[in-house]
Amino acid sequence: MSSPAQTPSTLDTSAASPADPPANPADVATAYALEHQEVLRRLEVDPAQGLSAEAAAANLERHGPNRLPEPDKDHAFIRFIKHFNDVLIYVLLGAGALTAVLQHWADTIVILLVVVINALVGFLQEGRAERALEGIRNMLSPSADVRRDGSWTTVDAELVVPGDMVRLRPGDKVPADVRLTDTADLAIEESALTGESVPSEKTTEPSEEGAALGDRTSMAFSGTMLTSGTATGVVVGTGEDTEIGRINTMMSEVETLETPLTRQIARFGKVLSLGVLVLTVLLIGLGWGVHGTPMTALLQAAAGFAVAAIPEGLPALITITLALGVQTMAKRNAITRKLSAVQTLGSVTTICSDKTGTLTKNEMTAERVVLAGETFEVSGTGYLPEGEVTRDGERVDLAHPGLRRFVEIMSLTNDTELVRGESGAWSIAGEPTEGALKSLAGKLDFDDDAGSRLTTLPFSSQNKLMATTATLPEPEAAPEGQPLPEGETLVLVKGAPDRLLARASTQLTAQGQTEALDATAWNEHIDALSADGLRVLAAAYRPAQGSDRESLTVEGVGEELTFVGVVGIVDPPRQEAIDAIKVCHDAGIQVKMITGDHAGTATAIARAMGIDNGEGAISGTQLEATDDEDLRALAMRHHVFARTSPEHKLRLVRALQAEGEVVAMTGDGVNDAPALRRADVGVAMGLKGTEVTKDAAEVVLADDNFSTIETAVEEGRRIYDNLRKALVFLLPTNGAQATVVLFAVAFGWTLPLTPLQVLWVNMVTAVTLAFAFAFEPAEEGIMRRRPRDPKAAIVEARHVVQIVVVSLLIAAVTIIVFRWRMDAGDDLEVARTLATTVLVVCQVFYLFSVKSLEGFSLRPSVLFKNKVAWMMVGALTLLQVGFIYLPWLHTVFDTAVLDPFYLLITLGSGVLVLVVTELLKLVLYAGRVPNPRAAPRS
Ligand code: ATP
């Protein structure tokens, strides 16, 4: 952190050059108490130009990137040691201590080795999981709008430097400490800094010197959130030199690796360890009391049993499966902010989606303009400002007074600019709806620089309009008919037609005169345009009064407007969203459109996309007139909700949840945050979403596309499936080994596996096979299943049956093979090596059965899709071949070389396990409840 004392407090501005950047936070340490012009002067910034690219680069060099230092991380060694802090490991260490007391040093060493290898695997996998999450965190890095070389651009918030002019909108997280130079209705929530959750109103007036942070109303502080209004300001501090940097609080980040599921599994581990301890005591009692087995042998067997029964690899397995899963999801544009969302995603039953940009392309083009008594067609596609405006096939221009006023309004109440890229393609800096209107103005050669804006009321989804007080340019051509008053100052309003009609009392005629408003005729025009799926925007105006030049409020717009006309804008549906909706329906998920747009437009698009079920749209007004009880039925029956405000989303989420639905809700604006928080899965838009919304969401869509939600649901189902498969696979591994030891001791037989051999099986399967499930692809038809019951445990009763049966089966096969060879007179070493290999091979075959948990596994699509599984099987085979044939391993593990005939026995056992499990699955999973909502399959 640089302290003011280390840097000069005044600046010789004459000496400044881009190479020696003038911006120095120390000079503006009391920016809040200075006039903003003075701050700009000291920083040598021209607010209309912002910094030059060179000055920005030099400032970046000098002040460093705008980020806070990473929180201190534990040293790698400490993180490694933490893996020993687990009840399961304590039990293992206890078993190790036991063997040490018995002076069975080989056992002790191998147990310790297992513990260390397990910690190492856990440590490495955790590192990998964290790197995966780190990558996701970086994808969420916020951006900021800065003015560089005279134009506004969006940059990574880390690249914001002192002296930058920044622009702030509702829902933005302030990227740095900013001295405000221009504000409109600005309120900022500063709880991150002051603990005060009521937003504080901000202006450009200097605050008193020495004022407390919360009273510095001329400043916007880094990390705080805009709840309403807009602002421009100059950056006076970045990174550690911000107020938040001084108190060094980290802003909210992606969660850690812990989720309800991992906690549930950790709890399960504890219960299991307790069970193992109880059984161990029973085992010793039984062996000693009933069979009179010597205590040393019993204690050794007990140690082997504990090691066999404990799935020590489980925590690492769950973490890595989850983390790799969310990484795959992020690659497919669904960024998970909370790992726990993975669990919920798989059980989503209703997706409520915005329309504009999510279901539609958000590439808008004005197509038709309707003024009083006249309709104009607009040609051209995209934002390219080239095309014609025609009436009955005749080209028209701005000499038409009505059209001219219409274009003046649409172009001046507009914050968006058309940008021509290097390739010559046109795009926009700002909002697509406004881009379409700018393009329309461009087609008529309207010069919007000639007008000047005095005050602005920004657009909000609540008000559904934008207004500005502006002085109009003089028309270049004399209008036909009666001229309009020229160069005068007017309040110009553009917005949703119904809102503007409600505020209008007159309308503008083609000749530029005003007459009484014919609302019926306008409503017919609006309905006709929206029935074609066009987005309709209206323009209206009134003469400005004195106070309008100072500020504009929504009430101040008044109800005496002159209505000018409406424009129909096309916003084509996304084809991939149409496909995704079909997939969702097949998956038993309802899709609902909740939009701020007109009911007609919404219904037309919903119909084209397969969302509307014929019940039609419910409007925001109807929602308001419905009580919570009735809303539940309404919310279930209808699929289109139009002219809604963000508050309606919250009520809809509640109503749907009351009906037992698991709801995913999308949002982008600041007011959507409560609904997103309330939803089971809040989904924020990555491109047009505000920081506030992203903060409230579980999932952020990097491409704002509905089909990505469907992908996320599918991935959520896949990850959850794989976690379940990993459990259903791993637990019988331990179950079988424990059963073998338990039976042998209980019946006083020779142990089919020495404790060391049990450890071997445990170790090699834990480092190989179990991880195959992190890479397992989705099962076919995963999106034709009904959503999962969110309350159901990950391992359901029928899975428990499978785990128990398979444990007993593998144990039985192992014991039978061992006793058969012993009875046949084989050496103990040979019979034990065989038994160990049977266990391992049975697990390999079982792995392939679990790959399709509830379906038939012996299909190419199940057997060959996961390369990692085969690599793991290869690695395991190598290890096991070493176990059988390497002399030095013979000495360690008391093993012996096996004949090829024995290998056939092991393969036969594996096949038997596979066949029996497949049959078992037929019994367990037959007659599963069909999906009631699924569309008929072709
Ligand atoms: P969705 O909620 O699905 O994103 P939407 O974009 O139509 O749909 P809002 O952004 O709340 O929802 O817009 C509501 C209405 O406000 C629009 O139908 C349009 O008539 C009007 N509108 C949208 N953008 C602007 C704007 N920049 N200026 C003025 N009016 C606008």
XYZ file of C-alpha atoms in Angstrom, residues 171-814:
644
model
C -26.361 -3.557 -10.596
C -22.705 -2.783 -11.298
C -20.067 -3.544 -8.751
C -17.946 -0.391 -8.522
C -14.562 -1.450 -9.933
C -12.336 1.022 -8.034
C -12.601 4.072 -5.799
C -14.274 6.674 -7.975
C -14.847 10.408 -7.511
C -18.263 10.995 -9.072
C -18.445 13.636 -11.799
C -21.990 13.080 -13.013
C -24.885 11.276 -11.350
C -28.562 10.538 -12.040
C -30.676 9.185 -9.174
C -27.642 7.369 -7.865
C -27.874 5.081 -4.838
C -25.130 2.698 -3.779
C -25.234 -0.154 -1.314
C -22.023 0.030 0.695
C -22.486 -2.788 3.190
C -19.218 -4.431 2.061
C -17.464 -1.380 3.442
C -19.644 0.223 6.083
C -21.917 -2.649 7.138
C -24.868 -0.428 6.300
C -27.295 -2.270 4.042
C -29.555 0.701 3.248
C -28.268 2.183 -0.027
C -26.799 5.642 0.339
C -27.655 8.404 -2.084
C -24.784 9.914 -3.980
C -24.204 13.217 -5.751
C -21.255 15.064 -7.209
C -21.215 17.655 -4.388
C -17.985 17.528 -2.345
C -18.326 16.041 1.139
C -16.837 17.601 4.233
C -13.172 17.000 4.826
C -12.719 14.257 7.409
C -16.188 12.811 6.807
C -16.636 9.147 7.737
C -16.626 6.673 4.845
C -20.402 6.330 4.922
C -20.778 10.106 4.596
C -18.522 10.553 1.601
C -21.472 10.950 -0.738
C -19.332 12.205 -3.618
C -17.520 8.878 -3.889
C -18.335 5.406 -5.199
C -16.135 2.873 -3.448
C -14.639 -0.247 -4.919
C -16.650 -3.400 -4.199
C -19.911 -1.588 -3.438
C -23.004 -2.049 -5.605
C -25.190 0.364 -7.556
C -28.792 -0.259 -6.591
C -30.244 2.459 -8.810
C -29.359 5.318 -11.105
C -26.331 5.882 -13.255
C -23.065 7.738 -12.817
C -19.794 8.704 -14.369
C -16.672 9.374 -12.377
C -12.923 9.382 -12.326
C -10.908 6.639 -10.672
C -8.820 7.903 -7.765
C -7.651 4.620 -6.281
C -7.229 1.041 -7.443
C -6.269 -2.324 -5.935
C -4.770 -1.990 -2.502
C -5.129 1.805 -2.642
C -8.893 1.559 -2.348
C -10.870 1.729 0.871
C -11.752 -1.958 0.566
C -8.082 -2.694 -0.105
C -7.209 -0.935 3.130
C -9.509 -3.075 5.197
C -8.506 -5.987 2.987
C -11.854 -7.743 2.820
C -12.176 -10.201 0.004
C -15.196 -9.720 -2.168
C -17.545 -12.646 -2.509
C -15.954 -15.462 -4.435
C -16.707 -18.905 -5.716
C -17.297 -21.214 -2.783
C -14.823 -23.720 -1.491
C -14.793 -27.422 -2.147
C -17.264 -28.201 0.614
C -20.885 -28.893 -0.307
C -23.862 -30.441 1.479
C -23.033 -33.619 -0.379
C -19.411 -33.784 0.741
C -20.553 -33.023 4.284
C -23.146 -35.799 4.053
C -20.458 -38.186 2.879
C -18.064 -37.070 5.613
C -20.796 -37.820 8.156
C -21.299 -41.201 6.541
C -17.546 -41.835 6.937
C -17.775 -41.141 10.650
C -20.700 -43.487 11.138
C -18.905 -46.123 9.119
C -15.748 -45.836 11.217
C -17.791 -46.304 14.345
C -19.453 -49.368 12.826
C -16.028 -50.744 11.883
C -14.781 -50.283 15.448
C -17.814 -52.057 16.905
C -17.473 -54.927 14.426
C -13.748 -55.195 15.151
C -14.429 -55.651 18.841
C -17.138 -58.234 18.022
C -14.737 -59.980 15.699
C -12.056 -60.273 18.341
C -14.602 -61.459 20.890
C -15.930 -64.087 18.496
C -12.533 -65.414 17.403
C -11.192 -65.565 20.908
C -14.306 -66.705 22.749
C -15.684 -69.227 20.252
C -12.685 -70.468 18.292
C -9.899 -69.769 20.768
C -7.842 -68.137 18.013
C -4.594 -66.706 19.436
C -4.842 -63.021 20.306
C -1.917 -61.933 18.100
C -3.478 -63.500 15.027
C -6.821 -61.976 15.965
C -5.411 -58.505 16.448
C -3.670 -58.787 13.137
C -6.896 -59.901 11.473
C -8.723 -57.065 13.207
C -6.236 -54.575 11.767
C -6.790 -56.136 8.338
C -10.534 -55.913 8.786
C -10.442 -52.242 9.718
C -8.293 -51.490 6.705
C -10.556 -53.537 4.452
C -13.778 -51.945 5.590
C -12.716 -48.327 5.377
C -13.207 -46.535 2.047
C -10.368 -44.140 2.740
C -10.277 -42.880 -0.855
C -13.871 -41.675 -0.725
C -13.451 -37.986 0.207
C -10.845 -37.383 -2.510
C -13.008 -39.223 -4.978
C -16.098 -37.112 -4.313
C -14.156 -33.857 -4.448
C -12.450 -34.610 -7.712
C -15.621 -35.894 -9.372
C -17.434 -32.703 -8.382
C -14.622 -30.363 -9.342
C -13.897 -31.977 -12.690
C -17.631 -31.994 -13.332
C -18.004 -28.271 -12.797
C -14.935 -27.712 -14.927
C -16.575 -29.565 -17.813
C -19.697 -27.541 -17.176
C -17.709 -24.297 -17.351
C -16.235 -25.380 -20.667
C -19.792 -25.643 -21.887
C -20.459 -22.053 -20.735
C -22.272 -22.804 -17.485
C -20.146 -21.425 -14.690
C -21.040 -22.817 -11.292
C -20.513 -20.342 -8.485
C -21.593 -22.754 -5.808
C -20.620 -26.395 -6.049
C -23.804 -27.337 -4.232
C -25.743 -26.241 -7.329
C -24.579 -29.385 -9.101
C -26.773 -31.400 -6.784
C -29.826 -29.199 -7.295
C -29.436 -28.833 -11.062
C -30.163 -32.511 -11.566
C -33.510 -32.189 -9.832
C -34.814 -29.043 -11.533
C -38.443 -29.464 -12.623
C -39.191 -25.962 -13.915
C -36.984 -23.503 -15.742
C -38.217 -19.916 -15.794
C -36.407 -17.987 -18.470
C -36.195 -14.411 -19.680
C -36.997 -13.954 -23.302
C -34.731 -11.321 -24.733
C -31.260 -12.633 -25.422
C -31.833 -15.928 -23.633
C -34.516 -17.450 -25.829
C -34.025 -14.949 -28.638
C -30.817 -13.837 -30.313
C -30.949 -10.270 -29.021
C -29.875 -9.071 -32.440
C -32.512 -6.528 -33.115
C -33.538 -4.879 -36.345
C -36.338 -2.351 -36.761
C -38.763 -3.641 -39.368
C -41.883 -1.508 -39.364
C -42.756 1.981 -38.131
C -46.343 3.051 -37.580
C -47.203 6.729 -37.196
C -50.701 8.204 -37.026
C -52.407 6.795 -40.096
C -49.211 5.656 -41.843
C -47.109 2.524 -41.942
C -43.471 2.446 -43.072
C -41.377 -0.579 -43.949
C -37.672 -0.639 -43.102
C -35.207 -2.707 -45.151
C -31.769 -3.994 -44.176
C -30.520 -6.573 -41.692
C -28.430 -6.475 -38.515
C -27.094 -3.173 -37.203
C -25.703 -2.030 -40.549
C -27.137 1.500 -40.900
C -27.888 0.946 -44.569
C -31.328 0.338 -45.957
C -34.465 2.204 -46.892
C -37.572 3.412 -45.192
C -40.529 3.158 -47.557
C -44.243 3.908 -47.487
C -46.284 2.012 -50.067
C -43.033 1.226 -51.885
C -41.994 4.914 -52.001
C -38.818 5.957 -50.242
C -39.328 8.541 -47.460
C -36.814 10.747 -45.678
C -36.595 13.119 -42.749
C -38.581 15.775 -44.562
C -41.575 13.884 -43.188
C -42.274 15.774 -39.934
C -43.789 12.825 -38.054
C -40.983 10.488 -39.022
C -38.398 13.095 -38.184
C -39.752 13.584 -34.668
C -39.967 9.821 -34.235
C -36.331 9.391 -35.204
C -35.239 12.330 -33.032
C -36.819 10.686 -30.003
C -35.517 7.194 -30.727
C -32.022 8.438 -31.426
C -31.591 10.943 -28.604
C -33.118 8.851 -25.800
C -30.418 6.358 -26.579
C -27.094 5.457 -24.934
C -25.982 3.004 -27.558
C -23.479 3.562 -30.312
C -23.030 1.709 -33.566
C -19.468 0.559 -34.020
C -17.864 -0.506 -37.238
C -15.296 -3.235 -36.612
C -12.014 -3.607 -38.472
C -13.571 -6.255 -40.682
C -16.235 -3.761 -41.685
C -18.985 -5.543 -39.749
C -21.292 -3.393 -37.634
C -21.855 -4.090 -33.984
C -23.064 -2.072 -31.014
C -21.620 -0.668 -27.830
C -24.658 -0.742 -25.581
C -28.086 -2.251 -25.782
C -29.498 -4.191 -28.781
C -32.961 -2.560 -28.686
C -31.330 0.843 -28.803
C -28.856 -0.362 -31.419
C -31.769 -1.224 -33.710
C -33.116 2.306 -33.281
C -29.721 3.888 -33.970
C -29.463 1.798 -37.106
C -32.928 2.999 -38.159
C -31.800 6.606 -37.630
C -28.646 5.839 -39.643
C -30.734 4.570 -42.539
C -32.442 7.985 -42.602
C -29.086 9.825 -42.292
C -30.085 11.413 -39.000
C -27.202 13.199 -37.305
C -27.692 12.665 -33.578
C -24.612 14.686 -32.631
C -26.487 17.830 -33.521
C -28.880 17.474 -30.572
C -27.790 17.882 -26.995
C -29.066 16.092 -23.913
C -29.548 18.028 -20.691
C -30.919 15.446 -18.281
C -31.750 11.754 -18.491
C -34.061 9.311 -16.767
C -32.381 5.942 -17.434
C -34.384 2.932 -18.633
C -35.488 0.516 -15.943
C -37.454 -2.707 -16.193
C -39.781 -1.226 -13.600
C -40.693 1.936 -15.480
C -40.241 0.383 -18.907
C -39.349 3.756 -20.381
C -36.412 6.090 -20.839
C -36.683 9.860 -21.046
C -34.359 12.714 -21.722
C -34.608 16.465 -21.843
C -32.874 17.510 -25.029
C -32.408 20.450 -27.308
C -33.180 19.292 -30.816
C -31.058 19.899 -33.885
C -32.353 22.191 -36.552
C -33.818 20.123 -39.406
C -31.710 20.343 -42.558
C -34.622 20.072 -44.969
C -37.816 22.052 -44.671
C -40.554 19.677 -43.513
C -43.610 19.111 -45.667
C -46.720 20.862 -44.440
C -46.718 22.793 -41.169
C -43.223 23.059 -39.712
C -42.533 21.773 -36.240
C -41.019 24.125 -33.689
C -37.304 23.867 -34.404
C -34.272 23.788 -32.171
C -36.454 23.775 -29.080
C -36.003 21.884 -25.839
C -38.329 18.918 -25.338
C -38.782 15.993 -22.979
C -38.386 12.959 -25.247
C -39.677 9.587 -24.099
C -39.249 6.117 -25.550
C -40.534 2.942 -23.996
C -43.169 0.235 -23.836
C -46.169 1.437 -25.892
C -48.761 0.729 -23.199
C -46.789 2.798 -20.690
C -46.492 5.714 -23.095
C -50.120 5.544 -24.233
C -51.160 5.749 -20.585
C -49.143 8.956 -20.286
C -50.269 10.559 -23.553
C -53.189 12.867 -24.192
C -52.503 13.861 -27.789
C -50.848 12.409 -30.878
C -48.728 13.819 -33.659
C -50.227 13.877 -37.150
C -48.310 13.152 -40.346
C -48.169 16.900 -40.915
C -46.555 17.531 -37.556
C -49.605 18.855 -35.755
C -51.117 17.538 -32.561
C -54.602 16.084 -32.269
C -56.598 14.069 -29.719
C -55.155 10.632 -28.918
C -56.844 7.665 -30.593
C -55.741 4.952 -28.152
C -57.956 2.296 -29.753
C -56.300 2.673 -33.142
C -52.836 2.544 -31.540
C -53.691 -0.567 -29.574
C -54.798 -2.253 -32.780
C -51.477 -1.370 -34.412
C -49.550 -2.597 -31.375
C -51.465 -5.877 -31.300
C -50.870 -6.407 -35.015
C -47.135 -5.807 -34.672
C -46.769 -8.024 -31.611
C -48.881 -10.804 -33.110
C -46.069 -11.049 -35.668
C -43.620 -11.586 -32.794
C -42.203 -8.073 -33.157
C -40.949 -6.187 -30.130
C -42.804 -2.887 -30.022
C -41.400 0.387 -28.758
C -43.162 3.728 -28.746
C -42.021 7.362 -28.919
C -43.657 10.378 -27.312
C -42.655 13.880 -26.220
C -43.756 17.125 -24.601
C -42.292 20.624 -24.351
C -39.726 20.906 -21.532
C -40.374 22.944 -18.421
C -37.798 24.673 -16.290
C -37.332 21.838 -13.801
C -36.889 19.243 -16.570
C -33.583 20.881 -17.397
C -32.326 20.120 -13.887
C -33.579 16.588 -13.386
C -36.116 14.081 -14.689
C -38.057 11.610 -12.593
C -40.601 9.051 -13.716
C -43.394 11.088 -12.120
C -41.953 14.204 -13.750
C -42.501 12.735 -17.216
C -46.171 13.461 -16.595
C -49.305 12.409 -18.440
C -49.546 15.082 -21.087
C -47.317 13.501 -23.703
C -47.839 13.673 -27.428
C -47.699 10.161 -28.829
C -45.685 9.978 -32.038
C -45.655 6.350 -33.143
C -44.421 2.832 -32.644
C -41.737 0.664 -34.168
C -41.768 -3.130 -34.545
C -38.382 -4.734 -34.007
C -37.510 -8.327 -34.946
C -35.504 -10.405 -32.539
C -35.308 -13.908 -34.000
C -35.557 -16.941 -31.681
C -32.372 -18.928 -31.120
C -32.650 -22.260 -32.922
C -30.559 -23.977 -30.223
C -32.999 -22.709 -27.592
C -35.898 -24.272 -29.495
C -34.030 -27.593 -29.499
C -33.180 -27.231 -25.817
C -36.829 -26.606 -24.925
C -37.745 -29.876 -26.618
C -35.038 -31.680 -24.643
C -36.315 -30.122 -21.414
C -39.853 -31.296 -22.122
C -38.531 -34.801 -22.748
C -36.698 -34.584 -19.438
C -39.897 -33.782 -17.570
C -38.955 -30.145 -17.090
C -41.459 -27.374 -17.769
C -40.174 -24.222 -19.415
C -41.760 -20.878 -18.636
C -41.095 -17.540 -20.280
C -41.109 -14.556 -17.942
C -40.590 -11.365 -19.856
C -40.968 -7.641 -19.605
C -42.195 -7.606 -23.193
C -45.746 -7.196 -24.496
C -48.108 -10.192 -24.099
C -48.714 -10.451 -27.841
C -45.020 -10.496 -28.729
C -44.260 -12.912 -25.904
C -47.046 -15.317 -26.918
C -46.093 -15.223 -30.596
C -42.475 -16.064 -29.792
C -43.436 -18.629 -27.143
C -45.626 -20.343 -29.706
C -42.875 -20.377 -32.302
C -40.500 -21.887 -29.760
C -42.800 -24.567 -28.397
C -43.235 -22.993 -24.962
C -46.853 -21.879 -25.107
C -49.288 -24.633 -24.218
C -52.310 -22.841 -25.612
C -53.223 -21.287 -22.265
C -51.920 -17.888 -23.392
C -50.027 -15.257 -21.494
C -50.612 -13.874 -18.030
C -49.722 -10.218 -17.671
C -47.975 -8.513 -14.793
C -51.215 -6.654 -14.040
C -53.128 -9.939 -13.789
C -50.430 -11.307 -11.498
C -50.839 -8.339 -9.226
C -54.571 -8.912 -9.025
C -54.116 -12.561 -8.009
C -53.529 -13.602 -4.412
C -50.778 -16.028 -3.456
C -53.155 -18.981 -3.194
C -54.612 -18.592 -6.705
C -51.236 -17.725 -8.130
C -50.057 -21.277 -7.500
C -52.548 -22.759 -9.952
C -51.981 -19.925 -12.416
C -48.224 -20.320 -12.271
C -48.517 -24.030 -12.970
C -51.056 -23.737 -15.787
C -49.587 -20.893 -17.849
C -46.195 -20.888 -19.493
C -45.945 -17.267 -20.617
C -45.806 -14.271 -18.272
C -45.602 -10.910 -19.993
C -45.104 -7.277 -18.976
C -43.745 -8.493 -15.701
C -41.538 -6.582 -13.298
C -38.692 -8.233 -11.429
C -40.834 -8.470 -8.248
C -43.263 -10.730 -10.079
C -40.465 -13.229 -10.581
C -40.114 -13.623 -6.834
C -43.828 -14.318 -6.426
C -43.768 -16.797 -9.282
C -40.800 -18.672 -7.801
C -42.592 -18.887 -4.472
C -45.839 -20.066 -6.060
C -44.084 -22.756 -8.088
C -42.080 -23.920 -5.096
C -45.268 -24.137 -3.062
C -46.487 -26.571 -5.734
C -43.427 -28.707 -5.114
C -41.463 -27.565 -8.158
C -37.685 -27.238 -8.097
C -37.183 -23.960 -9.902
C -34.317 -22.565 -11.949
C -34.833 -18.855 -12.583
C -32.848 -16.607 -14.886
C -32.198 -12.931 -14.427
C -29.921 -10.099 -15.396
C -31.045 -6.897 -13.702
C -30.309 -5.741 -10.186
C -33.936 -6.259 -9.153
C -33.838 -9.894 -10.246
C -31.442 -10.763 -7.420
C -34.106 -11.603 -4.773
C -35.867 -14.034 -7.145
C -32.565 -15.650 -8.066
C -31.664 -16.064 -4.429
C -35.033 -17.583 -3.681
C -34.969 -19.968 -6.657
C -33.476 -23.421 -6.169
C -30.990 -22.597 -8.885
C -30.494 -18.898 -9.634
C -29.119 -18.450 -13.146
C -27.457 -15.142 -14.031
C -26.510 -13.860 -17.439
C -22.770 -13.593 -17.858
C -22.787 -11.049 -20.664
C -25.635 -8.680 -19.897
C -26.127 -9.591 -16.245
C -25.149 -7.167 -13.516
C -22.601 -8.059 -10.854
C -25.343 -8.033 -8.221
C -27.283 -10.664 -10.128
C -24.198 -12.805 -10.657
C -23.488 -12.599 -6.944
C -26.974 -13.863 -6.177
C -26.803 -16.722 -8.667
C -25.646 -20.303 -8.371
C -24.897 -20.590 -12.056
C -23.711 -17.927 -14.490
C -24.271 -18.429 -18.216
C -21.175 -17.256 -20.080
C -23.182 -16.922 -23.298
C -26.603 -15.837 -21.921
C -28.128 -18.705 -23.899
C -31.118 -20.768 -22.781
C -29.618 -23.913 -24.250
C -26.740 -23.564 -21.798
C -29.203 -23.959 -18.913
C -30.333 -27.210 -20.468
C -26.678 -28.239 -20.802
C -26.111 -27.358 -17.156
C -29.072 -29.472 -16.082
C -27.734 -32.323 -18.165
C -24.248 -31.922 -16.695
C -25.747 -31.672 -13.221
C -27.512 -34.973 -13.813
C -24.322 -36.536 -15.180
C -22.136 -35.427 -12.284
C -24.673 -36.589 -9.739
C -24.996 -39.919 -11.534
C -21.230 -40.323 -11.481
C -20.962 -39.528 -7.791
C -23.587 -42.141 -7.130
C -21.823 -44.636 -9.398
C -18.527 -43.988 -7.627
C -20.219 -44.787 -4.313
C -22.057 -47.846 -5.585
C -18.763 -49.060 -7.041
C -16.422 -48.262 -4.180
C -18.492 -49.449 -1.253
C -18.787 -53.125 -2.356
C -15.005 -53.095 -2.788
C -14.650 -52.491 0.903
C -17.745 -54.483 1.730
C -16.404 -57.615 0.000
C -12.984 -57.443 1.653
C -14.443 -56.830 5.083
C -16.902 -59.702 4.618
C -14.091 -62.088 3.649
C -12.137 -61.262 6.803
C -15.265 -61.260 8.975
C -16.398 -64.685 7.780
C -12.981 -66.233 8.038
C -12.556 -65.116 11.632
C -16.158 -65.881 12.573
C -15.847 -69.454 11.298
C -12.266 -69.896 12.403
C -10.975 -70.429 8.813
C -7.564 -69.554 7.493
C -7.711 -65.962 6.235
C -8.081 -66.029 2.398
C -6.110 -62.767 2.264
C -3.462 -61.575 4.673
C -4.036 -58.065 6.033
C -1.210 -56.948 3.770
C -2.961 -58.352 0.741
C -6.170 -56.612 1.762
C -4.200 -53.399 1.894
C -2.834 -54.092 -1.571
C -6.326 -54.501 -3.056
C -7.484 -51.364 -1.318
C -4.557 -49.312 -2.450
C -4.480 -50.305 -6.090
C -8.206 -49.936 -6.667
C -8.308 -46.626 -4.787
C -5.626 -45.053 -6.981
C -6.993 -46.429 -10.240
C -10.524 -47.682 -10.764
C -12.469 -45.339 -8.536
C -11.347 -42.249 -10.453
C -12.699 -43.597 -13.701
C -16.121 -42.263 -12.725
C -14.985 -38.653 -12.698
C -14.654 -39.003 -16.470
C -17.701 -41.090 -17.185
C -19.882 -39.597 -19.958
C -23.605 -39.058 -19.497
C -25.778 -42.102 -19.878
C -27.887 -42.292 -22.992
C -31.342 -40.996 -22.327
C -30.204 -39.012 -19.279
C -32.499 -36.239 -20.509
C -35.427 -38.556 -20.943
C -35.559 -39.353 -17.255
C -37.826 -37.506 -14.906
C -36.090 -35.086 -12.535
C -34.603 -36.561 -9.410
C -36.402 -36.143 -6.104
C -34.310 -33.473 -4.380
C -34.955 -34.983 -0.957
C -33.834 -38.481 -1.911
C -30.437 -39.613 -0.602
C -27.695 -40.016 -3.174
C -27.615 -43.744 -2.501
C -31.222 -44.908 -2.483
C -32.574 -48.065 -0.879
C -32.245 -50.108 -4.068
C -28.632 -49.035 -4.407
C -27.999 -50.154 -0.857
C -29.443 -53.544 -1.786
C -27.074 -53.664 -4.746
C -24.095 -52.702 -2.571
C -24.902 -55.409 -0.011
C -25.618 -58.134 -2.565
C -22.487 -57.384 -4.594
C -20.327 -57.229 -1.440
C -21.609 -60.672 -0.432
C -21.256 -62.015 -3.960
C -17.618 -60.976 -4.422
C -16.801 -62.145 -0.906
C -18.470 -65.508 -1.591
C -16.629 -65.990 -4.892
C -13.308 -65.148 -3.206
